[in-house]
Amino acid sequence: MDAARVGVITFPGSLDDRDAARAVRLAGAEPVALWHADDDLKDVDAVVLPGGFSYGDYLRAGAIARFAPLMGALVDAAHGGLPVLGICNGFQVLCESHLLPGALLPNAGLHFVCRDQRLRIDDADTAWTRDYSTGQEIVVPIKNRDGRYVADPRTLAELEGEGRVVARYLDLNPNGSLNDIAGVRNEAGNVVGLMPHPEHAVESLTGPSTDGLGFFTSIVKRLVEA
């Protein structure tokens, strides 16, 4: 059986695309490089939008990347059920593309935050979190300038009421996100946005833990079963 193919998009200013590709490979899938200016997803089985500062984060973080040629194909595919994970800047791009609700604003205090962060997985039923258990606590790095998740009261109530908060910050809230939200999903559960960086916690040599690998093994198992 051929390995699952997981695309990793590179925008101008992406920083973590190679790290994401390595995490995909460690999880047992084949990483496929996708370029922002193309319009072909190359028949991948899932897509990761990595961290960084796409297009320099001009206007707003992720605002220009929304209009990249490849995003048109991705939005259509995501609506059709393609699993998509947006990490940090990728989360911002997904919100700007309206694949996820809410927005990411400058951190409270207006400082760049970089630290190892404890999280709690609140939704282990998505395509990207099934290798975790609900309530499981993990440690992965976080590094962002515009990581404060916000949404209007109605949207926030829907996210909470429908169990669509994927992960929350523990111990402290590093950026002022409402309800300590670190990640959310769409209604179908195939699109997930996460502000912390699981791809930097996949090997004990380089990460504070290997707790982030579960996001990538989750999608591999999901694709193999499908």
Coordinates of C-alpha atoms in Angstrom, one line a residue:
M1 CA 0.0 0.0 0.0
D2 CA 1.3 3.4 -0.9
A3 CA 2.0 5.9 1.9
A4 CA -0.5 8.7 2.5
R5 CA 0.5 11.9 0.8
V6 CA 0.3 15.0 2.9
G7 CA 0.9 18.4 1.2
V8 CA 2.8 21.2 2.9
I9 CA 2.3 24.6 1.4
T10 CA 5.1 27.1 1.2
F11 CA 4.3 30.8 1.0
P12 CA 6.9 33.6 0.7
G13 CA 7.9 34.0 4.3
S14 CA 7.0 30.5 5.5
L15 CA 9.5 29.4 8.2
D16 CA 8.3 26.0 9.3
D17 CA 7.5 24.2 6.1
R18 CA 10.5 21.9 6.3
D19 CA 9.8 21.1 10.0
A20 CA 6.2 20.2 9.1
A21 CA 7.4 18.0 6.3
R22 CA 9.8 16.2 8.6
A23 CA 6.9 15.7 11.1
V24 CA 4.8 14.2 8.3
R25 CA 7.6 11.9 7.4
L26 CA 8.2 10.8 11.0
A27 CA 4.5 9.9 11.2
G28 CA 4.8 7.6 8.3
A29 CA 3.4 9.6 5.4
E30 CA 5.0 11.1 2.3
P31 CA 5.3 14.9 2.5
V32 CA 4.5 16.7 -0.8
A33 CA 5.8 20.2 -1.3
L34 CA 3.1 22.6 -2.5
W35 CA 3.9 26.1 -3.9
H36 CA 1.6 29.0 -3.1
A37 CA 1.6 30.2 -6.8
D38 CA 0.4 26.9 -8.2
D39 CA -3.2 25.9 -8.5
D40 CA -2.7 22.1 -8.2
L41 CA -2.9 20.2 -4.9
K42 CA -1.1 17.3 -6.6
D43 CA -3.7 14.8 -5.5
V44 CA -2.6 14.9 -1.8
D45 CA -4.7 13.3 0.9
A46 CA -4.3 16.1 3.4
V47 CA -2.7 19.5 3.7
V48 CA -0.6 21.3 6.3
L49 CA -0.3 25.1 6.3
P50 CA 2.9 25.8 8.3
G51 CA 4.0 28.6 10.5
G52 CA 5.9 31.7 9.5
F53 CA 5.1 35.1 8.2
S54 CA 3.4 34.6 4.9
Y55 CA 4.0 37.6 2.6
G56 CA 5.6 39.4 5.5
D57 CA 2.3 39.5 7.4
Y58 CA 1.5 42.8 5.7
L59 CA -2.0 44.2 6.2
R60 CA -2.8 41.4 8.8
A61 CA -1.3 38.1 9.5
G62 CA -2.4 35.7 6.8
A63 CA -4.5 38.3 5.0
I64 CA -2.5 38.2 1.7
A65 CA -1.9 34.5 1.7
R66 CA -5.7 34.1 1.6
F67 CA -5.5 35.2 -2.1
A68 CA -2.7 32.9 -3.2
P69 CA -3.7 30.9 -6.2
L70 CA -3.3 27.6 -4.4
M71 CA -5.7 28.7 -1.7
G72 CA -8.6 28.7 -4.1
A73 CA -8.1 25.0 -4.7
L74 CA -7.6 24.3 -1.0
V75 CA -10.7 26.1 0.1
D76 CA -12.8 24.0 -2.4
A77 CA -11.1 20.8 -1.3
A78 CA -11.6 21.6 2.4
H79 CA -15.3 22.1 1.8
G80 CA -15.3 18.7 0.1
G81 CA -13.8 17.1 3.2
L82 CA -10.0 17.3 2.6
P83 CA -8.2 17.2 6.0
V84 CA -6.4 20.5 6.6
L85 CA -4.2 21.6 9.5
G86 CA -3.1 25.2 9.9
I87 CA -0.3 25.8 12.4
C88 CA 0.3 29.4 13.8
N89 CA 0.5 31.5 10.6
G90 CA -1.4 28.6 8.9
F91 CA -4.2 29.1 11.5
Q92 CA -4.3 32.8 10.7
V93 CA -4.6 32.0 7.0
L94 CA -7.5 29.6 7.6
C95 CA -9.3 32.2 9.6
E96 CA -8.7 34.8 6.9
S97 CA -10.0 32.3 4.3
H98 CA -13.1 31.7 6.4
L99 CA -12.4 28.0 6.7
L100 CA -12.4 28.6 10.4
P101 CA -14.3 31.2 12.5
G102 CA -12.7 34.0 14.4
A103 CA -9.5 35.9 14.0
L104 CA -6.0 36.1 15.4
L105 CA -5.0 39.6 16.6
P106 CA -1.7 40.9 18.1
N107 CA -0.8 39.4 21.4
A108 CA -2.0 41.1 24.6
G109 CA 0.9 43.3 25.6
L110 CA 2.1 43.5 22.0
H111 CA 5.1 41.2 22.6
F112 CA 6.4 38.3 20.6
V113 CA 5.9 35.1 22.7
C114 CA 8.3 32.1 22.5
R115 CA 8.0 29.4 25.2
D116 CA 7.2 25.8 25.8
Q117 CA 3.5 25.7 26.5
R118 CA 1.2 23.2 28.3
L119 CA -2.0 22.5 26.5
R120 CA -5.1 20.4 27.1
I121 CA -6.7 18.6 24.2
D122 CA -10.4 19.2 24.5
D123 CA -11.5 17.6 21.2
A124 CA -9.9 14.2 20.3
D125 CA -12.5 13.4 17.6
T126 CA -11.0 15.4 14.7
A127 CA -9.0 14.0 11.8
W128 CA -5.9 15.6 13.4
T129 CA -6.3 14.7 17.1
R130 CA -7.6 11.2 17.3
D131 CA -4.3 9.8 18.7
Y132 CA -4.9 11.9 21.8
S133 CA -7.5 11.4 24.5
T134 CA -10.0 14.1 25.5
G135 CA -8.5 16.0 28.5
Q136 CA -4.9 14.9 27.7
E137 CA -2.2 17.4 28.6
I138 CA 0.7 17.9 26.3
V139 CA 3.7 20.3 26.0
V140 CA 4.7 21.9 22.7
P141 CA 6.4 25.2 21.8
I142 CA 4.6 28.3 21.0
K143 CA 6.0 31.3 19.1
N144 CA 3.9 34.1 17.8
R145 CA 3.2 37.8 17.6
D146 CA -0.4 37.6 16.4
G147 CA -1.7 34.7 18.4
R148 CA -4.6 36.2 20.4
Y149 CA -7.7 34.3 19.3
V150 CA -10.9 36.3 19.2
A151 CA -14.5 35.8 18.0
D152 CA -17.8 37.5 18.5
P153 CA -19.9 36.3 21.5
R154 CA -22.3 34.3 19.3
T155 CA -19.4 32.5 17.5
L156 CA -17.6 31.8 20.8
A157 CA -20.8 30.4 22.3
E158 CA -21.2 28.1 19.2
L159 CA -17.7 26.9 19.4
E160 CA -18.1 26.1 23.1
G161 CA -21.5 24.6 22.8
E162 CA -20.6 22.4 19.9
G163 CA -17.3 21.2 21.4
R164 CA -15.2 22.8 18.6
V165 CA -12.4 24.1 20.8
V166 CA -9.6 21.6 20.0
A167 CA -7.0 22.8 22.5
R168 CA -6.6 25.3 25.4
Y169 CA -3.7 26.9 27.1
L170 CA -2.9 25.7 30.7
D171 CA -1.0 27.4 33.5
L172 CA -1.0 30.8 31.7
N173 CA -2.5 32.3 28.6
P174 CA 0.5 33.5 26.5
N175 CA -1.3 35.8 24.2
G176 CA -4.7 36.8 25.7
S177 CA -6.8 34.4 23.6
L178 CA -10.5 34.4 24.6
N179 CA -11.4 31.4 26.8
D180 CA -7.7 30.3 26.7
I181 CA -8.3 28.9 23.2
A182 CA -5.2 27.5 21.5
G183 CA -7.0 25.8 18.6
V184 CA -10.4 25.3 17.0
R185 CA -12.0 23.2 14.2
N186 CA -14.7 23.6 11.6
E187 CA -18.1 21.9 12.0
A188 CA -17.1 18.8 10.0
G189 CA -13.8 18.3 12.0
N190 CA -11.6 18.0 9.0
V191 CA -10.1 21.6 9.3
V192 CA -8.1 22.4 12.4
G193 CA -6.2 25.5 13.3
L194 CA -3.6 25.5 16.1
M195 CA -1.5 28.4 17.3
P196 CA 1.2 26.3 19.1
H197 CA 3.7 24.3 17.0
P198 CA 3.4 20.5 17.3
E199 CA 5.9 20.0 14.5
H200 CA 8.6 21.3 16.9
A201 CA 7.7 18.6 19.4
V202 CA 8.2 15.4 17.4
E203 CA 11.7 14.3 18.5
S204 CA 13.2 14.2 22.0
L205 CA 16.5 15.5 20.7
T206 CA 15.1 18.8 19.5
G207 CA 11.8 19.4 21.3
P208 CA 10.6 19.8 24.8
S209 CA 8.7 16.5 24.3
T210 CA 7.4 14.3 21.5
D211 CA 3.8 15.3 22.3
G212 CA 3.2 17.0 19.0
L213 CA 3.7 13.9 16.9
G214 CA 0.1 12.8 17.6
F215 CA -1.3 15.5 15.3
F216 CA 0.6 13.9 12.4
T217 CA 0.1 10.2 13.4
S218 CA -3.6 11.0 13.8
I219 CA -4.1 12.0 10.2
V220 CA -2.0 9.1 8.9
K221 CA -4.2 6.6 10.7
R222 CA -7.3 8.4 9.5
L223 CA -6.1 8.3 5.9
V224 CA -5.1 4.6 6.1
E225 CA -8.5 3.7 7.4
A226 CA -10.2 5.8 4.7

